[in-house]
């Protein structure tokens, strides 16, 4: 039995899967490294107030949903890897806006539409990647493990991306203090962060170009718009429960924190991987989510008491890693035959849109009210815990299909 499982595992981690997983990491990093840096650019270089800054950050969530109804048609009508590549190239091209003359982005409407376009490009790329390309690179009996493993690469980008952005910002102040990186008042401009974000997008494209995807003849009767590979309506309770958690995390990510805090979150993610393998391997499924949410709540309570405690960020990473991985498996088990890709996209939308909304709310409403921000984030996690214990888990047990 163990020998058979090992063989399956070894076959999954082949060259093509490594390339796809790394592309997922780089694509996610290109977006997450902007989370702590973009609000700085919006306030200093475009003159936006907190409300407009929050609106721009939250607009990313709107963009995520815009291309979803066309995703199935696009991957059926055209080569699916080309759909991914074009989407990522659009995202890379969008990173040039801060390099243009100020007149190009002095209108708030232009910046909001720019952010919506970024969300649309990233959303379509992620839908194609998670619902189609990653599944295409593995055997049918490996697909759950493939989705689980590849999503972990994207999850690590939640710590690696912001940490990279903050380090680049700090390095630009030390190494490159020239007029390209400072405005007339001496405020630092994070242009190098946008440049590296574009490089991450291009690197993801290059990795996918190394993989051969066979051409598939388009199916007859493919509709222009559908929920296939986009959203699983039957999974809405899971989707909403997940969003409560990620909005809380987004609120925390809107806070100004040092780069090493995100590094400590990554330690928590590593502990979550170990916990899944050794602590929760034979445990009741319900206990896993409850433990993760309690760890997140404990971290926020510690933050309310003392923001200098080194325990908070590893606890947050540990709790979020446990909850995120388990909710992903919930979506997979909820889906019917041929709905696996749709369940992956639904999870991605709940995860990414919750983060964007949380960051937007934090920038708009809590920039100078950290105590209220932490209280709100804690409240959301408590509501998510109560919803899961009182409703979501029993609902899932009744409706799962795998």
Coordinates of C-alpha atoms in Angstrom, one line a residue:
X1 CA 0.0 0.0 0.0
X2 CA 2.7 2.5 1.0
X3 CA 4.8 1.5 -2.0
X4 CA 1.9 2.1 -4.3
X5 CA 1.2 5.5 -2.9
X6 CA 4.9 6.4 -3.2
X7 CA 4.9 5.5 -6.8
X8 CA 1.9 7.6 -7.5
X9 CA 3.5 10.5 -5.7
X10 CA 6.7 10.2 -7.7
X11 CA 4.8 10.1 -11.0
X12 CA 2.9 13.3 -10.1
X13 CA 6.0 15.4 -9.4
X14 CA 7.3 15.2 -12.9
X15 CA 8.9 18.0 -14.9
X16 CA 5.7 19.4 -16.4
X17 CA 4.0 19.5 -13.0
X18 CA 6.9 21.3 -11.4
X19 CA 6.8 23.9 -14.2
X20 CA 3.1 24.4 -13.7
X21 CA 3.3 24.8 -10.0
X22 CA 6.2 27.2 -10.2
X23 CA 4.3 29.2 -12.8
X24 CA 1.4 29.4 -10.3
X25 CA 3.8 30.7 -7.6
X26 CA 5.3 33.4 -9.9
X27 CA 1.8 34.5 -11.2
X28 CA 0.5 34.8 -7.7
X29 CA 3.6 36.6 -6.5
X30 CA 3.2 39.2 -9.2
X31 CA -0.1 40.2 -7.7
X32 CA 0.5 39.8 -4.0
X33 CA 3.8 41.8 -4.0
X34 CA 1.6 44.8 -4.9
X35 CA -0.6 44.5 -1.8
X36 CA 1.6 46.4 0.6
X37 CA 3.2 48.6 -2.1
X38 CA 0.3 49.7 -4.4
X39 CA -1.5 51.8 -1.7
X40 CA 1.8 53.7 -1.1
X41 CA 2.0 54.5 -4.8
X42 CA -1.7 55.5 -4.9
X43 CA -1.4 57.9 -2.0
X44 CA 1.9 59.5 -2.8
X45 CA 1.9 59.6 -6.6
X46 CA -1.8 59.9 -7.6
X47 CA -2.8 61.9 -4.5
X48 CA -5.7 59.6 -3.7
X49 CA -7.2 59.7 -0.2
X50 CA -7.9 56.6 1.9
X51 CA -11.4 56.0 0.5
X52 CA -10.3 56.0 -3.1
X53 CA -7.2 54.0 -2.3
X54 CA -9.4 51.3 -0.7
X55 CA -11.8 51.4 -3.7
X56 CA -8.9 50.8 -6.1
X57 CA -7.6 47.9 -4.1
X58 CA -11.1 46.3 -3.8
X59 CA -11.8 46.8 -7.5
X60 CA -9.4 43.9 -8.2
X61 CA -12.2 41.6 -6.8
X62 CA -14.6 42.9 -9.4
X63 CA -12.2 42.1 -12.2
X64 CA -11.7 38.5 -10.9
X65 CA -15.4 37.7 -11.8
X66 CA -15.6 39.5 -15.1
X67 CA -14.1 36.9 -17.5
X68 CA -15.4 33.8 -15.6
X69 CA -18.5 33.2 -17.7
X70 CA -16.3 33.1 -20.9
X71 CA -13.6 30.8 -19.5
X72 CA -15.2 27.5 -20.7
X73 CA -15.8 28.9 -24.2
X74 CA -12.2 30.3 -24.5
X75 CA -10.5 27.0 -23.5
X76 CA -12.8 25.0 -25.7
X77 CA -12.5 27.3 -28.7
X78 CA -8.8 28.1 -28.5
X79 CA -5.6 26.5 -27.2
X80 CA -5.9 26.6 -23.5
X81 CA -2.3 27.3 -22.9
X82 CA -2.5 30.3 -25.2
X83 CA -5.5 31.6 -23.3
X84 CA -3.3 31.5 -20.2
X85 CA -0.3 33.0 -21.8
X86 CA -2.3 35.9 -23.3
X87 CA -4.0 36.6 -19.9
X88 CA -0.6 36.7 -18.1
X89 CA 0.9 38.9 -20.8
X90 CA -2.0 41.4 -20.3
X91 CA -1.3 41.3 -16.6
X92 CA 2.4 42.0 -17.3
X93 CA 1.6 44.8 -19.6
X94 CA -0.6 46.4 -17.0
X95 CA 2.4 46.9 -14.8
X96 CA 3.7 49.7 -17.0
X97 CA 1.0 52.2 -15.9
X98 CA 3.1 53.7 -13.1
X99 CA 6.0 54.3 -15.5
X100 CA 3.8 56.5 -17.8
X101 CA 3.5 60.3 -17.4
X102 CA 1.4 61.4 -14.5
X103 CA -1.3 62.6 -16.8
X104 CA -2.0 59.0 -17.8
X105 CA -3.2 58.1 -14.3
X106 CA -4.3 61.3 -12.7
X107 CA -8.0 60.3 -13.1
X108 CA -9.3 58.0 -10.3
X109 CA -11.6 56.3 -12.9
X110 CA -8.6 55.3 -15.0
X111 CA -6.8 53.8 -12.1
X112 CA -9.9 51.9 -10.9
X113 CA -10.4 50.5 -14.4
X114 CA -6.7 49.6 -14.5
X115 CA -7.1 47.6 -11.3
X116 CA -10.3 45.9 -12.6
X117 CA -8.3 44.9 -15.7
X118 CA -5.6 43.5 -13.6
X119 CA -8.1 41.4 -11.7
X120 CA -9.7 40.2 -14.9
X121 CA -6.4 39.1 -16.4
X122 CA -5.3 37.4 -13.2
X123 CA -8.7 35.8 -12.7
X124 CA -8.8 34.3 -16.2
X125 CA -5.2 33.1 -15.9
X126 CA -5.9 31.4 -12.6
X127 CA -9.1 29.8 -13.8
X128 CA -7.4 28.3 -16.9
X129 CA -4.4 27.2 -14.8
X130 CA -6.2 25.6 -11.9
X131 CA -9.3 24.3 -13.8
X132 CA -7.6 23.0 -16.9
X133 CA -3.8 23.1 -17.4
X134 CA -2.8 21.6 -14.0
X135 CA -5.4 18.9 -14.5
X136 CA -4.2 18.2 -18.0
X137 CA -0.6 17.5 -16.8
X138 CA -1.6 14.5 -14.5
X139 CA -3.5 11.3 -14.5
X140 CA -7.1 11.2 -13.3
X141 CA -6.2 9.4 -10.0
X142 CA -3.6 12.1 -9.2
X143 CA -5.8 15.2 -9.8
X144 CA -6.9 15.8 -6.2
X145 CA -3.3 15.6 -5.0
X146 CA -2.2 17.8 -7.9
X147 CA -4.8 20.5 -7.2
X148 CA -3.9 20.4 -3.5
X149 CA -0.1 20.6 -4.1
X150 CA -0.3 23.3 -6.8
X151 CA -2.5 25.5 -4.7
X152 CA 0.0 25.4 -1.9
X153 CA 2.5 27.0 -4.3
X154 CA 0.0 29.9 -4.8
X155 CA -0.6 30.0 -1.0
X156 CA 3.1 30.5 -0.3
X157 CA 3.0 33.5 -2.6
X158 CA 0.8 35.2 0.0
X159 CA 3.9 35.5 2.2
X160 CA 6.6 35.5 -0.5
X161 CA 5.0 38.2 -2.6
X162 CA 4.5 41.0 0.0
X163 CA 7.8 40.2 1.6
X164 CA 9.5 40.6 -1.9
X165 CA 7.7 43.8 -2.5
X166 CA 8.7 45.3 0.8
X167 CA 12.3 44.2 0.4
X168 CA 12.5 45.7 -3.1
X169 CA 11.0 49.0 -1.7
X170 CA 13.7 49.0 1.0
X171 CA 16.4 48.2 -1.5
X172 CA 15.4 51.0 -3.8
X173 CA 15.7 53.5 -1.0
X174 CA 19.2 52.3 -0.2
X175 CA 20.7 51.4 -3.6
X176 CA 18.8 53.5 -6.2
X177 CA 17.9 56.9 -4.8
X178 CA 17.4 58.7 -8.1
X179 CA 14.7 60.6 -9.8
X180 CA 13.1 57.5 -11.2
X181 CA 12.5 56.3 -7.7
X182 CA 11.7 59.5 -5.9
X183 CA 9.2 62.3 -6.6
X184 CA 10.0 66.0 -6.0
X185 CA 9.1 65.8 -2.4
X186 CA 11.4 62.8 -1.7
X187 CA 8.7 60.3 -1.4
X188 CA 9.8 56.8 -2.5
X189 CA 8.1 55.4 -5.6
X190 CA 7.8 51.6 -5.9
X191 CA 8.5 51.5 -9.6
X192 CA 11.0 48.6 -9.2
X193 CA 8.3 46.5 -7.6
X194 CA 6.0 46.9 -10.6
X195 CA 9.0 46.0 -12.8
X196 CA 9.7 42.8 -10.9
X197 CA 6.0 41.9 -10.9
X198 CA 6.0 42.1 -14.7
X199 CA 9.2 40.0 -14.7
X200 CA 7.4 37.3 -12.6
X201 CA 4.5 37.3 -15.1
X202 CA 6.9 36.8 -18.0
X203 CA 8.8 34.1 -16.2
X204 CA 5.5 32.2 -15.6
X205 CA 4.8 32.5 -19.4
X206 CA 8.2 31.1 -20.2
X207 CA 7.7 28.1 -17.9
X208 CA 4.3 27.3 -19.5
X209 CA 5.9 27.6 -23.0
X210 CA 8.2 24.7 -22.1
X211 CA 5.2 22.4 -21.7
X212 CA 3.5 20.7 -24.6
X213 CA -0.3 20.6 -24.5
X214 CA -2.0 18.6 -27.2
X215 CA -4.5 20.4 -29.4
X216 CA -8.1 19.4 -28.7
X217 CA -10.9 19.7 -31.2
X218 CA -13.5 22.2 -29.9
X219 CA -16.7 20.5 -28.8
X220 CA -19.9 21.2 -30.7
X221 CA -22.4 23.5 -29.1
X222 CA -20.1 25.2 -26.8
X223 CA -21.9 28.2 -25.3
X224 CA -20.3 31.7 -25.2
X225 CA -21.3 32.1 -21.6
X226 CA -21.7 29.5 -18.9
X227 CA -20.8 28.7 -15.3
X228 CA -18.6 25.8 -16.4
X229 CA -15.0 26.3 -15.1
X230 CA -16.2 29.5 -13.4
X231 CA -18.5 29.2 -10.4
X232 CA -20.2 26.3 -8.6
X233 CA -23.6 27.6 -7.3
X234 CA -24.1 24.5 -5.1
X235 CA -20.9 25.5 -3.2
X236 CA -22.1 29.0 -2.2
X237 CA -22.2 28.3 1.6
X238 CA -18.5 27.1 1.4
X239 CA -17.7 30.1 -0.8
X240 CA -19.2 32.6 1.7
X241 CA -17.6 30.9 4.7
X242 CA -14.2 31.0 3.0
X243 CA -14.7 34.7 2.1
X244 CA -15.3 35.6 5.7
X245 CA -11.9 34.2 6.5
X246 CA -10.0 35.8 3.6
X247 CA -11.6 39.2 4.2
X248 CA -10.2 39.1 7.7
X249 CA -6.8 38.2 6.4
X250 CA -7.0 41.0 3.8
X251 CA -7.8 43.5 6.6
X252 CA -4.6 42.4 8.4
X253 CA -2.6 42.7 5.1
X254 CA -3.7 46.3 4.8
X255 CA -1.6 47.1 7.9
X256 CA 1.9 48.5 7.5
X257 CA 4.1 45.6 8.8
X258 CA 7.8 44.8 8.2
X259 CA 8.9 42.3 5.6
X260 CA 10.0 39.8 8.2
X261 CA 6.4 39.5 9.4
X262 CA 5.5 37.9 6.1
X263 CA 8.5 35.6 6.4
X264 CA 7.1 34.4 9.7
X265 CA 3.8 33.7 8.0
X266 CA 5.6 31.4 5.7
X267 CA 6.9 29.5 8.7
X268 CA 3.3 29.0 9.8
X269 CA 2.5 27.7 6.3
X270 CA 5.3 25.1 6.6
X271 CA 3.9 24.1 10.0
X272 CA 0.5 23.7 8.5
X273 CA 1.9 21.3 5.9
X274 CA 3.5 19.2 8.7
X275 CA 0.2 19.3 10.7
X276 CA -1.8 18.0 7.8
X277 CA 0.6 15.1 7.3
X278 CA 1.2 14.1 10.9
X279 CA -1.4 15.7 13.2
X280 CA -4.7 15.7 11.2
X281 CA -3.9 12.7 9.1
X282 CA -6.5 10.5 10.9
X283 CA -8.4 13.2 12.7
X284 CA -12.0 14.1 12.2
X285 CA -12.4 16.5 9.3
X286 CA -14.4 19.0 11.4
X287 CA -11.6 19.4 13.9
X288 CA -9.2 20.6 11.3
X289 CA -11.1 23.7 10.3
X290 CA -12.1 24.5 13.9
X291 CA -8.4 24.2 15.0
X292 CA -7.3 26.5 12.1
X293 CA -9.9 29.1 12.9
X294 CA -9.2 29.0 16.6
X295 CA -5.4 29.5 15.9
X296 CA -6.3 32.5 13.7
X297 CA -8.5 34.0 16.4
X298 CA -5.8 33.4 19.0
X299 CA -3.3 35.3 16.9
X300 CA -5.6 38.2 16.5
X301 CA -6.3 38.3 20.3
X302 CA -2.6 38.4 20.9
X303 CA -2.3 41.2 18.3
X304 CA -4.9 43.2 20.2
X305 CA -3.0 42.7 23.4
X306 CA 0.5 43.2 22.1
X307 CA 1.5 44.0 18.5
X308 CA 5.1 43.2 19.2
X309 CA 4.5 39.5 20.0
X310 CA 6.5 37.2 17.6
X311 CA 3.8 34.5 17.9
X312 CA 1.1 36.2 15.9
X313 CA 2.3 35.8 12.4
X314 CA 3.3 32.1 12.6
X315 CA 0.0 31.3 14.3
X316 CA -1.8 33.2 11.5
X317 CA 0.1 31.3 8.8
X318 CA -0.6 28.0 10.6
X319 CA -4.3 28.6 11.0
X320 CA -4.8 30.0 7.4
X321 CA -2.8 27.2 5.9
X322 CA -4.9 24.5 7.6
X323 CA -8.2 26.2 6.8
X324 CA -7.3 27.0 3.2
X325 CA -6.1 23.5 2.4
X326 CA -9.2 21.9 3.9
X327 CA -11.7 24.2 2.2
X328 CA -10.0 23.4 -1.1
X329 CA -10.6 19.7 -0.5
X330 CA -14.2 20.5 0.5
X331 CA -14.8 22.2 -2.9
X332 CA -13.3 19.2 -4.7
X333 CA -15.5 16.7 -2.7
X334 CA -18.6 18.8 -3.3
X335 CA -18.2 18.8 -7.1
X336 CA -19.8 16.2 -9.4
X337 CA -18.2 14.5 -12.3
X338 CA -16.6 17.0 -14.7
X339 CA -17.0 19.8 -12.2
X340 CA -13.6 19.6 -10.7
X341 CA -12.3 22.6 -12.7
X342 CA -15.4 24.6 -11.7
X343 CA -14.8 23.8 -8.0
X344 CA -11.2 25.0 -8.3
X345 CA -12.2 28.3 -9.9
X346 CA -14.8 28.8 -7.2
X347 CA -12.3 28.3 -4.4
X348 CA -9.9 30.7 -6.2
X349 CA -12.6 33.4 -6.4
X350 CA -13.5 33.0 -2.8
X351 CA -9.8 33.2 -1.7
X352 CA -8.7 36.1 -4.0
X353 CA -11.8 38.2 -3.9
X354 CA -11.9 38.0 -0.1
X355 CA -8.3 39.2 0.2
X356 CA -8.9 42.1 -2.2
X357 CA -12.1 43.2 -0.4
X358 CA -10.3 42.9 2.9
X359 CA -7.3 45.0 1.8
X360 CA -9.7 47.6 0.3
X361 CA -11.7 47.9 3.5
X362 CA -8.6 48.2 5.5
X363 CA -7.2 51.0 3.4
X364 CA -10.5 52.8 3.2
X365 CA -11.8 52.5 6.7
X366 CA -9.1 51.5 9.1
X367 CA -5.8 53.2 8.1
X368 CA -5.6 55.2 11.3
X369 CA -7.7 52.8 13.4
X370 CA -5.6 49.7 13.9
X371 CA -7.4 48.6 17.1
X372 CA -10.8 48.7 15.3
X373 CA -9.3 46.8 12.3
X374 CA -8.0 44.0 14.5
X375 CA -11.4 43.8 16.3
X376 CA -13.2 43.6 13.0
X377 CA -10.9 40.9 11.7
X378 CA -11.4 38.9 14.9
X379 CA -15.1 39.3 14.6
X380 CA -15.1 38.0 11.0
X381 CA -13.1 34.9 12.1
X382 CA -15.5 34.3 15.0
X383 CA -18.5 34.5 12.6
X384 CA -16.7 32.2 10.2
X385 CA -16.1 29.7 13.0
X386 CA -19.7 29.9 14.2
X387 CA -21.0 29.5 10.7
X388 CA -18.9 26.5 10.1
X389 CA -19.8 24.7 13.3
X390 CA -23.5 25.5 13.2
X391 CA -24.2 25.2 9.5
X392 CA -21.5 24.7 6.9
X393 CA -20.0 21.4 8.1
X394 CA -23.4 19.6 8.4
X395 CA -24.5 21.1 5.1
X396 CA -21.3 19.8 3.5
X397 CA -21.7 16.3 4.8
X398 CA -25.2 16.1 3.3
X399 CA -24.2 17.5 -0.1
X400 CA -20.7 16.1 -0.8
X401 CA -20.4 13.9 -3.9
X402 CA -17.0 12.2 -3.4

